[in-house]
Coordinates of C-alpha atoms and ligand atoms in Angstrom, one line a residue:
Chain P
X1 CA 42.7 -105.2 -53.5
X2 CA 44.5 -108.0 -55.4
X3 CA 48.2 -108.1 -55.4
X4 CA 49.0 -109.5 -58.6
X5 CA 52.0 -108.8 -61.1
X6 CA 49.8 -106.9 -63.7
X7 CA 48.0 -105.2 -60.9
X8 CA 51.5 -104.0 -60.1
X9 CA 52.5 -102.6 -63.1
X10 CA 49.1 -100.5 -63.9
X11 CA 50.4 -96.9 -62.9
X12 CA 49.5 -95.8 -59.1
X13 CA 51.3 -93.2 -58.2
X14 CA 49.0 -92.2 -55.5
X15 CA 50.1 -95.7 -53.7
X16 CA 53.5 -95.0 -54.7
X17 CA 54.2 -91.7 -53.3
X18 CA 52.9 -92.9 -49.8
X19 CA 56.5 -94.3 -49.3
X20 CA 59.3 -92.2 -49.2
X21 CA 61.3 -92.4 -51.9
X22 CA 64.8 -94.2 -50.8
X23 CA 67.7 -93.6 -52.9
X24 CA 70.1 -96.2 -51.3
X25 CA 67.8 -99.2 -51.5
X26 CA 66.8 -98.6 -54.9
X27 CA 70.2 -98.1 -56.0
X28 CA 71.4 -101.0 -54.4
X29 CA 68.2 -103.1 -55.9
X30 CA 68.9 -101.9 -59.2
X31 CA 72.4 -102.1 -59.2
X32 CA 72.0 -105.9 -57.9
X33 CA 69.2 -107.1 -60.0
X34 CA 71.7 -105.7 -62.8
X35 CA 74.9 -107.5 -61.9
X36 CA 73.0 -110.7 -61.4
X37 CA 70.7 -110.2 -64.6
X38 CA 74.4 -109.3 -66.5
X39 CA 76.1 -112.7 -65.2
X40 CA 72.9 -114.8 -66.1
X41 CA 73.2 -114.2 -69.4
X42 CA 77.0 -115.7 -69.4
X43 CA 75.3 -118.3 -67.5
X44 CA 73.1 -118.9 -69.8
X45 CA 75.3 -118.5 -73.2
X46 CA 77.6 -121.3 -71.3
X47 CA 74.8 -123.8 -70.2
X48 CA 73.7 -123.1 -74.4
X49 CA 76.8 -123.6 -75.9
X50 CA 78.4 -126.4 -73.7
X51 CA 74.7 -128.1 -74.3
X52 CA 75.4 -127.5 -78.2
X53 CA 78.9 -128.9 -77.9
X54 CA 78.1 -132.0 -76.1
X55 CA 75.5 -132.4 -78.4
X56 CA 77.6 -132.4 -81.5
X57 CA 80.3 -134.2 -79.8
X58 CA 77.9 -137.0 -78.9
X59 CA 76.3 -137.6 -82.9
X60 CA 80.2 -138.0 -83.6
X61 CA 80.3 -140.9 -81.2
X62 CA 77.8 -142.2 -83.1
X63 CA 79.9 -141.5 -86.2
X64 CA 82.5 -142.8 -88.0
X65 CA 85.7 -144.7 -87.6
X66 CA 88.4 -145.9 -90.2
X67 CA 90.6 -149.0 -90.2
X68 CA 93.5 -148.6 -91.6
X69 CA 95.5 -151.8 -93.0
X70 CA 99.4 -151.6 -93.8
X71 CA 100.5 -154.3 -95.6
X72 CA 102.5 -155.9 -98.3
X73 CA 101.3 -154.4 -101.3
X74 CA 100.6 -158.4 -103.0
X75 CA 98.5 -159.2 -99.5
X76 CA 96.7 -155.6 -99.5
X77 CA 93.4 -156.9 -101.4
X78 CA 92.8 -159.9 -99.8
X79 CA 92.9 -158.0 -96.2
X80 CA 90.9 -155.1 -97.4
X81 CA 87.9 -158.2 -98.1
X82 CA 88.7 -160.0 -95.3
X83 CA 88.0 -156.8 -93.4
X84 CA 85.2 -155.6 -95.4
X85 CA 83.5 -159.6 -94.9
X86 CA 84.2 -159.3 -91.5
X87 CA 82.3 -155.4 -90.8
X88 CA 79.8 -157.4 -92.4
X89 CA 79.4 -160.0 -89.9
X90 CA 79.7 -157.8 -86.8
X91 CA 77.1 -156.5 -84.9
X92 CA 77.0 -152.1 -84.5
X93 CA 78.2 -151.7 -87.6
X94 CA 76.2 -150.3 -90.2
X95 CA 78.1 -150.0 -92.9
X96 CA 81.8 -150.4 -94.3
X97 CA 83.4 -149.0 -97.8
X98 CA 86.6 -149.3 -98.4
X99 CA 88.2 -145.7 -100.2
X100 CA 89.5 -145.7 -103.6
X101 CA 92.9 -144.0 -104.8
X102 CA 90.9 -140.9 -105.8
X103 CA 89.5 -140.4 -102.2
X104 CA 93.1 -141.3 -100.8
X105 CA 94.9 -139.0 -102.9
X106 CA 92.1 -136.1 -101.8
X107 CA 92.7 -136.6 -98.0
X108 CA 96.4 -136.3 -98.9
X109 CA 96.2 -133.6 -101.5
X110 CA 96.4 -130.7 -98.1
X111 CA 99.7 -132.5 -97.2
X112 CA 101.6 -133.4 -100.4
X113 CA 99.6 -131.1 -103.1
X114 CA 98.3 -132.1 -105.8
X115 CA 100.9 -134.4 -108.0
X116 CA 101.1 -137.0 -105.3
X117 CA 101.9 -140.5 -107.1
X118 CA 99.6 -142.3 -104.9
X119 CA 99.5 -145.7 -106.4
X120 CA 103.6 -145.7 -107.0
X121 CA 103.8 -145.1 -102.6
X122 CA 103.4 -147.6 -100.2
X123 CA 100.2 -146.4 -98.7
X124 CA 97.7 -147.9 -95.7
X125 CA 94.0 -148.7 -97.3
X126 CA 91.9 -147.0 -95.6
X127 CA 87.8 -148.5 -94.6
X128 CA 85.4 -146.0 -93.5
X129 CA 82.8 -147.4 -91.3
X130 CA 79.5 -146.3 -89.8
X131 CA 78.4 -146.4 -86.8
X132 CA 74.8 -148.4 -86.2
X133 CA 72.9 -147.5 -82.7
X134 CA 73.5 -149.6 -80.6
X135 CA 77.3 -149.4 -81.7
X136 CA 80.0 -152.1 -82.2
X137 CA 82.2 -153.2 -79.0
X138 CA 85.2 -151.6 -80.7
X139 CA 87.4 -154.1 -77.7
X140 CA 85.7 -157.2 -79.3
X141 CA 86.3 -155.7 -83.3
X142 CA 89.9 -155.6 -82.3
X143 CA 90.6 -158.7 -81.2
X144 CA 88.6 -160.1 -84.5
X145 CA 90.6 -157.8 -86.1
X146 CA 94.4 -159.3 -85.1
X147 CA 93.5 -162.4 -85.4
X148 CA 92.1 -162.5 -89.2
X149 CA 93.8 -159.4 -90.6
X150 CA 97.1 -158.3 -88.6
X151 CA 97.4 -155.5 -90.9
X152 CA 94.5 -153.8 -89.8
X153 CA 94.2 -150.9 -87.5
X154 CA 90.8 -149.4 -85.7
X155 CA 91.5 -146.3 -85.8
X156 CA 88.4 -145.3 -83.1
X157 CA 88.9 -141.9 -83.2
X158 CA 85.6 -141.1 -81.1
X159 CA 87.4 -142.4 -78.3
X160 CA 88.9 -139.2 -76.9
X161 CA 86.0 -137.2 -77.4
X162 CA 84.2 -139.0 -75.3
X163 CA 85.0 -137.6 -72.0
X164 CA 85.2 -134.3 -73.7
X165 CA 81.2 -135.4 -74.7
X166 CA 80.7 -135.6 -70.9
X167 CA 82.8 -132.5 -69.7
X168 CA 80.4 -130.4 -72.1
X169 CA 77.2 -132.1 -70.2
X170 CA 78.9 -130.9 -67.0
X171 CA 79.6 -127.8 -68.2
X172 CA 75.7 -127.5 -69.1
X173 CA 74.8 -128.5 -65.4
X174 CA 77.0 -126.3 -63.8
X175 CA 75.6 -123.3 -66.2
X176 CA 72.0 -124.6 -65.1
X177 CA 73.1 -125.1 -61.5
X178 CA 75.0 -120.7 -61.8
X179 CA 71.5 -119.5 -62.7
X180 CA 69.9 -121.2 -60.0
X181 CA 72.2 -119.9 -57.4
X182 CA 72.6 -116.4 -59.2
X183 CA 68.8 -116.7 -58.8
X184 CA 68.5 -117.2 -55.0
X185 CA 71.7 -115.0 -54.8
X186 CA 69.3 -112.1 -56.1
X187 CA 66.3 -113.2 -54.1
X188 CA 68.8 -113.0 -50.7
X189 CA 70.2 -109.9 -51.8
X190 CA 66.4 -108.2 -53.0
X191 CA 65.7 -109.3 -49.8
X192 CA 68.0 -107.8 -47.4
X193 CA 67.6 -104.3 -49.4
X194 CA 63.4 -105.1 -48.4
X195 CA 63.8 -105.5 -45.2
X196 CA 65.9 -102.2 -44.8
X197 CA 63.8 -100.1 -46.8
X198 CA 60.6 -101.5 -44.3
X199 CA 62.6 -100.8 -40.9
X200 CA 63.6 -97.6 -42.3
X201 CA 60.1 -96.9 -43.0
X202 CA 58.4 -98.1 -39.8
X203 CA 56.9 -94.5 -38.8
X204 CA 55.4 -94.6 -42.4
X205 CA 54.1 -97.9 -41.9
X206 CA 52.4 -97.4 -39.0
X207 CA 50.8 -93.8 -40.0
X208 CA 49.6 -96.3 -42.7
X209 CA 48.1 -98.9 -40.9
X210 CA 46.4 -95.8 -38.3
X211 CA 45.0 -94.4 -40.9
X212 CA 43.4 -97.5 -41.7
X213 CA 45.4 -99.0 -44.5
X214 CA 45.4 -103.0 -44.8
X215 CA 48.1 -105.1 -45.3
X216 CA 47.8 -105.5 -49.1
X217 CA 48.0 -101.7 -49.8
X218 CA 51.0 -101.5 -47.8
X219 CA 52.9 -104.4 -49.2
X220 CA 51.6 -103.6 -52.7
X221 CA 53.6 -99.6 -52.1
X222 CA 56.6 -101.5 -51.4
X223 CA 56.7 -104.7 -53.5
X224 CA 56.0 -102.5 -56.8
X225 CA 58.7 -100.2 -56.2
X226 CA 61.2 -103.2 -55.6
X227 CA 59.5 -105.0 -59.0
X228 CA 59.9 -102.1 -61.1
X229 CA 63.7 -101.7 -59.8
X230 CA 64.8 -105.0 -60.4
X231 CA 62.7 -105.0 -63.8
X232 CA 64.7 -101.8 -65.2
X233 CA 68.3 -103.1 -63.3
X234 CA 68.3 -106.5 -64.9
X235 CA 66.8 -105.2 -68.0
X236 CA 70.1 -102.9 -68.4
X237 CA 72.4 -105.7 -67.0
X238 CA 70.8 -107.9 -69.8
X239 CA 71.0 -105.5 -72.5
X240 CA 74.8 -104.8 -71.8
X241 CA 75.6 -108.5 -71.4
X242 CA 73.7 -109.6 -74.7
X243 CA 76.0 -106.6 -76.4
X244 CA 78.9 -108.3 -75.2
X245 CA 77.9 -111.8 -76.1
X246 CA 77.2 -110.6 -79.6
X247 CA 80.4 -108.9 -80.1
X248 CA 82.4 -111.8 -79.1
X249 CA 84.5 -113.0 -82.1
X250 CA 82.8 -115.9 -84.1
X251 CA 84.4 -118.8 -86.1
X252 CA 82.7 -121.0 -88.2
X253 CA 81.2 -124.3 -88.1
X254 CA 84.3 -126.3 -86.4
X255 CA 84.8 -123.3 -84.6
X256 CA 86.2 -123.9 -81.0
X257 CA 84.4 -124.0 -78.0
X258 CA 85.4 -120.6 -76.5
X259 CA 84.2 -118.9 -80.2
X260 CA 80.9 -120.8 -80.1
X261 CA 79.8 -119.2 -76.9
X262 CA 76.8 -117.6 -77.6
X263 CA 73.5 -117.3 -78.7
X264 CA 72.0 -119.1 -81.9
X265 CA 68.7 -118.2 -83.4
X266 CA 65.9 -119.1 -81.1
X267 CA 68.2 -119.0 -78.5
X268 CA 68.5 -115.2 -78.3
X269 CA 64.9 -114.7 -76.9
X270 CA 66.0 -117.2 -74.2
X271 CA 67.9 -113.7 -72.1
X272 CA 65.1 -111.6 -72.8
X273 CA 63.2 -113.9 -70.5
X274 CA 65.9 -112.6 -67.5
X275 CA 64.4 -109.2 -67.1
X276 CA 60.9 -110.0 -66.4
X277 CA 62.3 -113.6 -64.6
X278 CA 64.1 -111.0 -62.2
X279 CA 61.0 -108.8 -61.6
X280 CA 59.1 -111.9 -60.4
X281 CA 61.7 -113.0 -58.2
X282 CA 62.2 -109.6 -56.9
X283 CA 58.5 -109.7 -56.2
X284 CA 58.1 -112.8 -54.7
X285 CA 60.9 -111.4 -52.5
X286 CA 59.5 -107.9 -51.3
X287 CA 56.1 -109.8 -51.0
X288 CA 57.4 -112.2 -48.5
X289 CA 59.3 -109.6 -46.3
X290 CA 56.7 -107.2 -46.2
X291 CA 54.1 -109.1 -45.0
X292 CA 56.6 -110.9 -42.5
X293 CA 57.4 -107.0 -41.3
X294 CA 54.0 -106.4 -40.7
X295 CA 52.9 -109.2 -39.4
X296 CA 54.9 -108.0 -36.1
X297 CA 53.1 -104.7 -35.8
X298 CA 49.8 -104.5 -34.5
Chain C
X1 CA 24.5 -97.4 -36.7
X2 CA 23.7 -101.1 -35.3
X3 CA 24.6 -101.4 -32.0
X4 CA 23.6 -99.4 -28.5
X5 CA 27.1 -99.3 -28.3
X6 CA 29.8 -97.9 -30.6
X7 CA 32.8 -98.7 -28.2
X8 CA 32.3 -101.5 -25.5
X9 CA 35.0 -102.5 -22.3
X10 CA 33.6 -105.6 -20.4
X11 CA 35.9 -106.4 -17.4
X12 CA 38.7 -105.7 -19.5
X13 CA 42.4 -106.0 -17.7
X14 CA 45.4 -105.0 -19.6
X15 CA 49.1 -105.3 -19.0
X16 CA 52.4 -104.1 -20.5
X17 CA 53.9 -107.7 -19.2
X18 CA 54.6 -105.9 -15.9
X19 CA 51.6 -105.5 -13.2
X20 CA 48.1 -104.8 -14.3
X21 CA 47.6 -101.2 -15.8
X22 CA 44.1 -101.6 -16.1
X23 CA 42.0 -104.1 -14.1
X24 CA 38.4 -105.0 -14.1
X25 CA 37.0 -101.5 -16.7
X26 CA 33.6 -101.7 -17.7
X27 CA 32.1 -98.8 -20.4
X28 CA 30.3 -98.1 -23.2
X29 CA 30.4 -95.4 -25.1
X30 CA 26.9 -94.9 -26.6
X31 CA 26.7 -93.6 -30.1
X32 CA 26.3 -89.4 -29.8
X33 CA 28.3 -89.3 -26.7
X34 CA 31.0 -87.0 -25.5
X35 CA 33.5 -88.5 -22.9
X36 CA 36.4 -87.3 -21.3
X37 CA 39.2 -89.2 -19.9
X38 CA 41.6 -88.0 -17.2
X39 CA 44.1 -89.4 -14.7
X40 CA 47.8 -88.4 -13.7
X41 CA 50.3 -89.0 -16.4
X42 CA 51.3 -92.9 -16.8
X43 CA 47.8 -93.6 -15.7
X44 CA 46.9 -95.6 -19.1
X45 CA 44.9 -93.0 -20.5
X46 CA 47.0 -93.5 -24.1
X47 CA 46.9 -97.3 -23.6
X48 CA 42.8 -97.4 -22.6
X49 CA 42.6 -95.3 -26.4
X50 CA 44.6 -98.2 -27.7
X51 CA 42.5 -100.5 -26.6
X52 CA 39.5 -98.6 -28.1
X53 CA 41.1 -99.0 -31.6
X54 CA 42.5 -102.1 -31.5
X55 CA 46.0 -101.1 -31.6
X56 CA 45.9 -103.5 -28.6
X57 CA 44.1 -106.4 -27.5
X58 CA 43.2 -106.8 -23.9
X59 CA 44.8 -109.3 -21.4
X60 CA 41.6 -109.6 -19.9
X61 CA 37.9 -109.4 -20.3
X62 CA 36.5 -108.5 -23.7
X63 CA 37.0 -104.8 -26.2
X64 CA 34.1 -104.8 -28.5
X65 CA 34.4 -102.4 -31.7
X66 CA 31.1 -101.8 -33.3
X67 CA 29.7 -105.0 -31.8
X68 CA 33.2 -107.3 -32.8
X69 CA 34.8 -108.6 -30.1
X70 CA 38.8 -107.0 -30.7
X71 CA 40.1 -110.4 -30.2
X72 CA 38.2 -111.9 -33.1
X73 CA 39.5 -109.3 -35.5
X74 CA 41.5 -110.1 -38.6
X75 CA 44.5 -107.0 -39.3
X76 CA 42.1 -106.4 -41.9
X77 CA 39.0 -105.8 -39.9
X78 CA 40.9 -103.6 -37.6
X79 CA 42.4 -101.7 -41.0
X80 CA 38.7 -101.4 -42.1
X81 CA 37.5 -100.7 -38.4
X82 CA 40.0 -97.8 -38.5
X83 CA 38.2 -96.3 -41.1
X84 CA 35.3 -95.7 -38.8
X85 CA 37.0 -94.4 -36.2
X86 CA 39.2 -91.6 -36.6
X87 CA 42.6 -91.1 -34.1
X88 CA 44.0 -88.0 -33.0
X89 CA 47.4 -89.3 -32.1
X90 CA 48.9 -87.8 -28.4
X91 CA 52.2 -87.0 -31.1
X92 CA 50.9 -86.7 -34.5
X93 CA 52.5 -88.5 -36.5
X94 CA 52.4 -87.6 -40.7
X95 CA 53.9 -88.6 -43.5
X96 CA 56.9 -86.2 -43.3
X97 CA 57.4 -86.0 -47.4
X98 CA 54.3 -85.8 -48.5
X99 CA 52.3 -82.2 -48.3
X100 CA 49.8 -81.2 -45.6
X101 CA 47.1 -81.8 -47.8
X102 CA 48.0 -84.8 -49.0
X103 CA 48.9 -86.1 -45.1
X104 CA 45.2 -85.6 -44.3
X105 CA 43.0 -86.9 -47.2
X106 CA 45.8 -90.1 -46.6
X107 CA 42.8 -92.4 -45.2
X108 CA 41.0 -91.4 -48.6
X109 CA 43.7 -92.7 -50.4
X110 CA 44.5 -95.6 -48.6
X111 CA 41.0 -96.7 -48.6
X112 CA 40.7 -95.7 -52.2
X113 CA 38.4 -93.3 -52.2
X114 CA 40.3 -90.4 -53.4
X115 CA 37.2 -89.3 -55.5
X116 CA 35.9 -88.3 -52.2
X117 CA 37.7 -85.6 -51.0
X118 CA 36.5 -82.7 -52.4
X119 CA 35.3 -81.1 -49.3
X120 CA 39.4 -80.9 -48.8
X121 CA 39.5 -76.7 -49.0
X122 CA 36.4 -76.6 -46.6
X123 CA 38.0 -79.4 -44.4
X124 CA 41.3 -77.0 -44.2
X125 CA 39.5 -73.8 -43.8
X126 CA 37.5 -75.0 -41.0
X127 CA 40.3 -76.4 -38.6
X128 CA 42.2 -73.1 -40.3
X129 CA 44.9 -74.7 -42.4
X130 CA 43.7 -73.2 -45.5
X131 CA 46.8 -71.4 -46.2
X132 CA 49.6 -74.2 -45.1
X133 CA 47.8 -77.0 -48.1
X134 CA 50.7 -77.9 -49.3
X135 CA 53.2 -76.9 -46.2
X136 CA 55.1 -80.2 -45.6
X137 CA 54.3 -81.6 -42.1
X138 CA 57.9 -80.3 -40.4
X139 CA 56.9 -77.1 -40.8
X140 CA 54.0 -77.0 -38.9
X141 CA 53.7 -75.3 -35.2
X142 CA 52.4 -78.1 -32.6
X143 CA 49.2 -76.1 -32.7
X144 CA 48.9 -76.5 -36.6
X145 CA 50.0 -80.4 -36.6
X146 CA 47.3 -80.9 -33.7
X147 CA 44.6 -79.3 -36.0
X148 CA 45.6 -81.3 -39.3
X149 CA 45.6 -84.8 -37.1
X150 CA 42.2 -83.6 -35.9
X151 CA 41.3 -83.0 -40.1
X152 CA 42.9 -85.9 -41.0
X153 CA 41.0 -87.9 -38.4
X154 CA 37.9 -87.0 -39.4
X155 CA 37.9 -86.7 -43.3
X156 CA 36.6 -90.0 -43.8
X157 CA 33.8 -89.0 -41.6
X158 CA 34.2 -91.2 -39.5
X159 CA 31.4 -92.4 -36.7
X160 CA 33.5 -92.4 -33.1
X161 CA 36.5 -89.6 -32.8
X162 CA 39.4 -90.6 -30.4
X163 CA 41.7 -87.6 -29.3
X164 CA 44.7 -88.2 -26.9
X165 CA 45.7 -84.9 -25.3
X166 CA 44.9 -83.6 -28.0
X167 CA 45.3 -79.6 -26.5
X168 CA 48.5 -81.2 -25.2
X169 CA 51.1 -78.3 -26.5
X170 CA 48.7 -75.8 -27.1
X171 CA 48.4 -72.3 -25.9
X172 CA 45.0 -71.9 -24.5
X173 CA 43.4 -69.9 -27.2
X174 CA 44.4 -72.5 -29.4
X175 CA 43.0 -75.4 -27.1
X176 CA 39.8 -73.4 -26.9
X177 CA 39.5 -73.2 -30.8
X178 CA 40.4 -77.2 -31.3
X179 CA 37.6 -78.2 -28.4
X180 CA 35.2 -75.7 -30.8
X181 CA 35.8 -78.2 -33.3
X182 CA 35.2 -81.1 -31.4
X183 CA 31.9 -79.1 -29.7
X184 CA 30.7 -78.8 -33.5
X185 CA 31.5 -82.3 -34.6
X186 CA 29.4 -83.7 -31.3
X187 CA 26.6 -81.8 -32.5
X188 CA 26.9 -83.6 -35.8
X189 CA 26.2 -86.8 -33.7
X190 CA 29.9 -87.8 -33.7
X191 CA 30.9 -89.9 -30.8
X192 CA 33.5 -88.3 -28.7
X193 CA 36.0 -89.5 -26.7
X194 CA 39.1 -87.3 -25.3
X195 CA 42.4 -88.0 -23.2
X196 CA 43.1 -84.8 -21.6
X197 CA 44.3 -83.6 -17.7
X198 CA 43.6 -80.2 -18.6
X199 CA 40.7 -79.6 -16.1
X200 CA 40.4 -76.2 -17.9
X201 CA 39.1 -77.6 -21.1
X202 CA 36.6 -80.2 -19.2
X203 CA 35.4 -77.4 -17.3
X204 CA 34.7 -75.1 -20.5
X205 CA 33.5 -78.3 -22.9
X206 CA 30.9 -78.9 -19.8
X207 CA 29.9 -75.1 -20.2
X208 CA 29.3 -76.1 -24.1
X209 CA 27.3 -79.5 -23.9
X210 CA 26.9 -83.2 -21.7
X211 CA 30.4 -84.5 -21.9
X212 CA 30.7 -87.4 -19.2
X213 CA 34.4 -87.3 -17.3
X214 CA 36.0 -90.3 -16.8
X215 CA 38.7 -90.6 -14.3
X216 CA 41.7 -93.2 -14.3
X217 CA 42.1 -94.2 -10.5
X218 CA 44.3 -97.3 -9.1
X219 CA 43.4 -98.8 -12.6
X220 CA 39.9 -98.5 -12.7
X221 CA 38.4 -96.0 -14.9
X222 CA 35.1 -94.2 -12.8
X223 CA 32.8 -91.7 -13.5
X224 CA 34.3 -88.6 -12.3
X225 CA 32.1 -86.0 -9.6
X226 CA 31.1 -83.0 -11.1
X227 CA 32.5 -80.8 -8.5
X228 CA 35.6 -80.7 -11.4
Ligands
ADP1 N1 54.6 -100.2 -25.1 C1 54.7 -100.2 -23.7 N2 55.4 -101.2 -23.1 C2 55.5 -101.2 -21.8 N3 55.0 -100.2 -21.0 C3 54.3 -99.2 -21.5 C4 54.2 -99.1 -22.9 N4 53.4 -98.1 -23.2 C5 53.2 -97.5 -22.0 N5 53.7 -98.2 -21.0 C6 53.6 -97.8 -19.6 O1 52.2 -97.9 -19.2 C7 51.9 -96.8 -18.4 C8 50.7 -96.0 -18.9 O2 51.1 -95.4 -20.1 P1 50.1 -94.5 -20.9 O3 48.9 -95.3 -21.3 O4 50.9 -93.9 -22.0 O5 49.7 -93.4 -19.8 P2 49.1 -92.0 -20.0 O6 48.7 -91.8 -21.4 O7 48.0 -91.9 -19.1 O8 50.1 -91.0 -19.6 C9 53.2 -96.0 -18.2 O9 53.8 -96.3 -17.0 C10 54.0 -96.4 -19.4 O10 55.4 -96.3 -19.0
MG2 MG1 49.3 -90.6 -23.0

């Protein structure tokens, strides 16, 4: 007799009845397989978003910056080219434009509205540059920058997002690290309820083996019971949790990072995988501690 | 059958961990044979029957079943071993939630055979359970749990029979009726073997047919006189 998962599943209920049916245990299987199933999808929404997030906030790294240059209005030109001319020369950068009145007066138009006399105000220029991979060394771009145009401002506004870049990869490892530890936190607790469900069913064990039962049938009564268990607990702890994901409120694209906690496309199959994730662990589990019972009666 | 021997003891010594129970028994029980065991109570009968079905392995000397040496066997040649030999417990142990009938084709089941157990009303009616098929096992008198252990022992028809006091809280009308049994299953070539210190059933089995009695003395097992 093989003791395989799809062996497990085909229907047996001669096997099954053998053991007496143990309301506590399987409660307390359920109930745990459940719970843990129910905090691996938060687990795994968190590791998913913070992994988006970083993402995102690691391609704007890569992004843009703008220098800004305030200056007399006559010596405004000849910075702007000496700026421009010197983006051209530096290393990183792949590109460098500076913007004309019409862009200015659209990044002020939320501000000031619509009638804004742009070219009448004294008003920075404004150079929007692009990134190139490898990037610039923004300490080295400054210094260039003093020295031929003291107008001119980096204005690297990547910088702070950086460590927020790497808070979001640590937020993804910790997610990964939860659903390894909510995983051997089910496999301790699956195996605890094993173990009492076999002492509690010693006399029926050993009428078993009497009667001339091996090892495999035995283990195979009690390691589908706690399979199925754990299948049907953390297929309801999933299914609530997955509700509760989806009916957390969404924003859009620039959407924080509390309102992008979810699931996105693909990504929804990822807790269907918990249920049957749970069932193997659970049978690892029961396999493991049944044998290990048995193995200390003759 | 293979061997001249079903059940084999060869200078076999067995201890709890305390001081030898058993020292030095040699026996065979040939295939077809009828053996009673006796002795005073705590004389080892139950743990010489254990020995006989590998629920234990000897300390000393050597336990062949069906030509294996006991020590040699995997848990799952003493699982299919099992299957050849069936047990009548000294306290009968069943599964307590599952029905009579049920409890007694269990070495069917377990060994997947449950196709074979149509004989099952027969089975019932001839140890006289007929009625109680689907009584749970809590329910049952001692006499009526002795008879289904004795059903259950041998509904996989099995080649050697091992009963441990088997008559043990029976009336005697009752013992008579359960050593009837075993009378007719000898005669169907079974081999027999039973713990017992009632030296009322001996005396009436030897009225019936060649049963050998085995005595359990300062731990050696001898052939008994026959001035029982
Ligand atoms: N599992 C055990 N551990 C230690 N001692 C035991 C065990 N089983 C039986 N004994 C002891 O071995 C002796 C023989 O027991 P048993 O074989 O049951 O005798 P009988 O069946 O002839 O009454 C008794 O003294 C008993 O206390
Ligand atoms: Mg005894």
């Amino acid at each position: 007799m093989k003791l395989t998962l799809p062996a497990l599943l085909a229907p047996d209920r001669q096997a099954d009845r053998v053991v007496p049916p143990s309301g506590f245990t399987a409660q307390l299987t359920s109930f745990t397989a459940g719970a843990m199933a129910f905090l691996a999808v938060f687990a795994l929404a968190l590791s998913l978003a913070s992994g988006r997030l970083a993402e995102r906030w690691a391609s704007a790294l890569a992004g843009t910056a703008t220098i800004r240059i305030s200056a007399p209005p006559e010596q405004l030109d000849t910075q702007v080219a000496t700026v421009l001319a010197l983006l051209s020369t530096t290393p990183g950068v792949a590109s460098a434009r500076a913007l004309d009145t019409a862009e200015q007066r659209a990044l002020l138009e939320p501000w000031f509205g619509p009638d804004l006399p742009v070219d009448a105000l004294p008003l920075p220029r404004l150079i929007e540059m692009t990134e190139a991979s490898p990037g610039y060394d923004s300490q080295g771009l400054r210094l260039r920058l003093s020295a031929e145009a003291p107008g001119a401002v980096l204005d690297d506004h990547t910088r702070w997002r950086r460590p927020m870049a790497q808070a979001a990869e640590r937020l993804r490892l910790l997610g990964g690290l939860s659903l390894l530890l909510i995983a051997g936190a089910t496999a301790a607790m699956i195996t605890l309820a094993a173990n009492a469900a076999l002492s509690a069913n010693l006399p029926v064990i050993r009428v078993l083996r009497l009667v001339g039962a091996k090892d495999a049938y035995i283990v195979r009564a009690f390691v589908r019971r706690f399979t199925l268990r754990a299948l049907t607990g953390a297929g309801i702890g999933t299914l609530i949790a997955m509700i509760g994901v989806a009916l957390l409120p969404r924003a859009d694209e620039a959407g924080a990072f509390l309102t992008g906690l979810g699931f996105q496309g693909l990504g929804w199959l990822l807790p269907v995988l918990l249920p049957p994730l749970t069932a193997l662990v659970a049978f690892a589990a029961t396999r493991y501690a049944a044998f290990r019972t048995l193995k200390g009666l003759t | 059958m293979g061997g001249l021997q079903v059940i084999a003891f060869e200078n076999v010594g067995f201890n709890y961990g305390g001081g030898e129970l058993l020292s030095d028994v040699t026996l065979r029980l040939a295939p077809g044979s009828f053996h009673f065991l006796t002795g005073p109570s705590g004389a080892g009968k139950s743990t010489f029957l254990k020995l006989a079905y590998a629920e234990l392995r000897p300390t000393a000397g050597r336990v062949s079943i069906f030509d294996r040496d006991a020590r040699m066997m995997t848990r799952d040649d003493v699982a299919m071993s099992r299957r050849r030999i069936g047990v009548v417990h000294q306290d009968c142990q069943f599964l307590d939630h599952l029905p009579l009938a049920t409890n007694v084709t269990l070495p069917l089941t377990v060994a997947n055979r449950t196709g074979d157990a149509q004989d099952l009303t027969a089975l019932l009616d001839w140890v006289g359970l007929g009625k109680l098929a689907d009584a749970l096992p809590p329910s049952l008198s001692g006499g009526e749990r002795q008879r289904a252990a004795l059903a259950r022992a041998i509904i996989m028809s099995p080649d050697v029979i091992l009963a441990d006091e088997p008559t043990g809280n029976l009336d005697w009308e009752m013992s008579l009726r359960l050593l009837t049994l075993l009378v007719e299953l000898s005669r169907m070539g079974k081999t027999i073997l039973v713990a017992t210190h009632d030296m009322n059933l001996i005396r009436q089995a030897k009225s019936q047919l060649a049963a050998r009695v085995l005595r359990i003395q300062n731990r050696r097992i001898q052939l008994a006189g026959a001035d029982l």
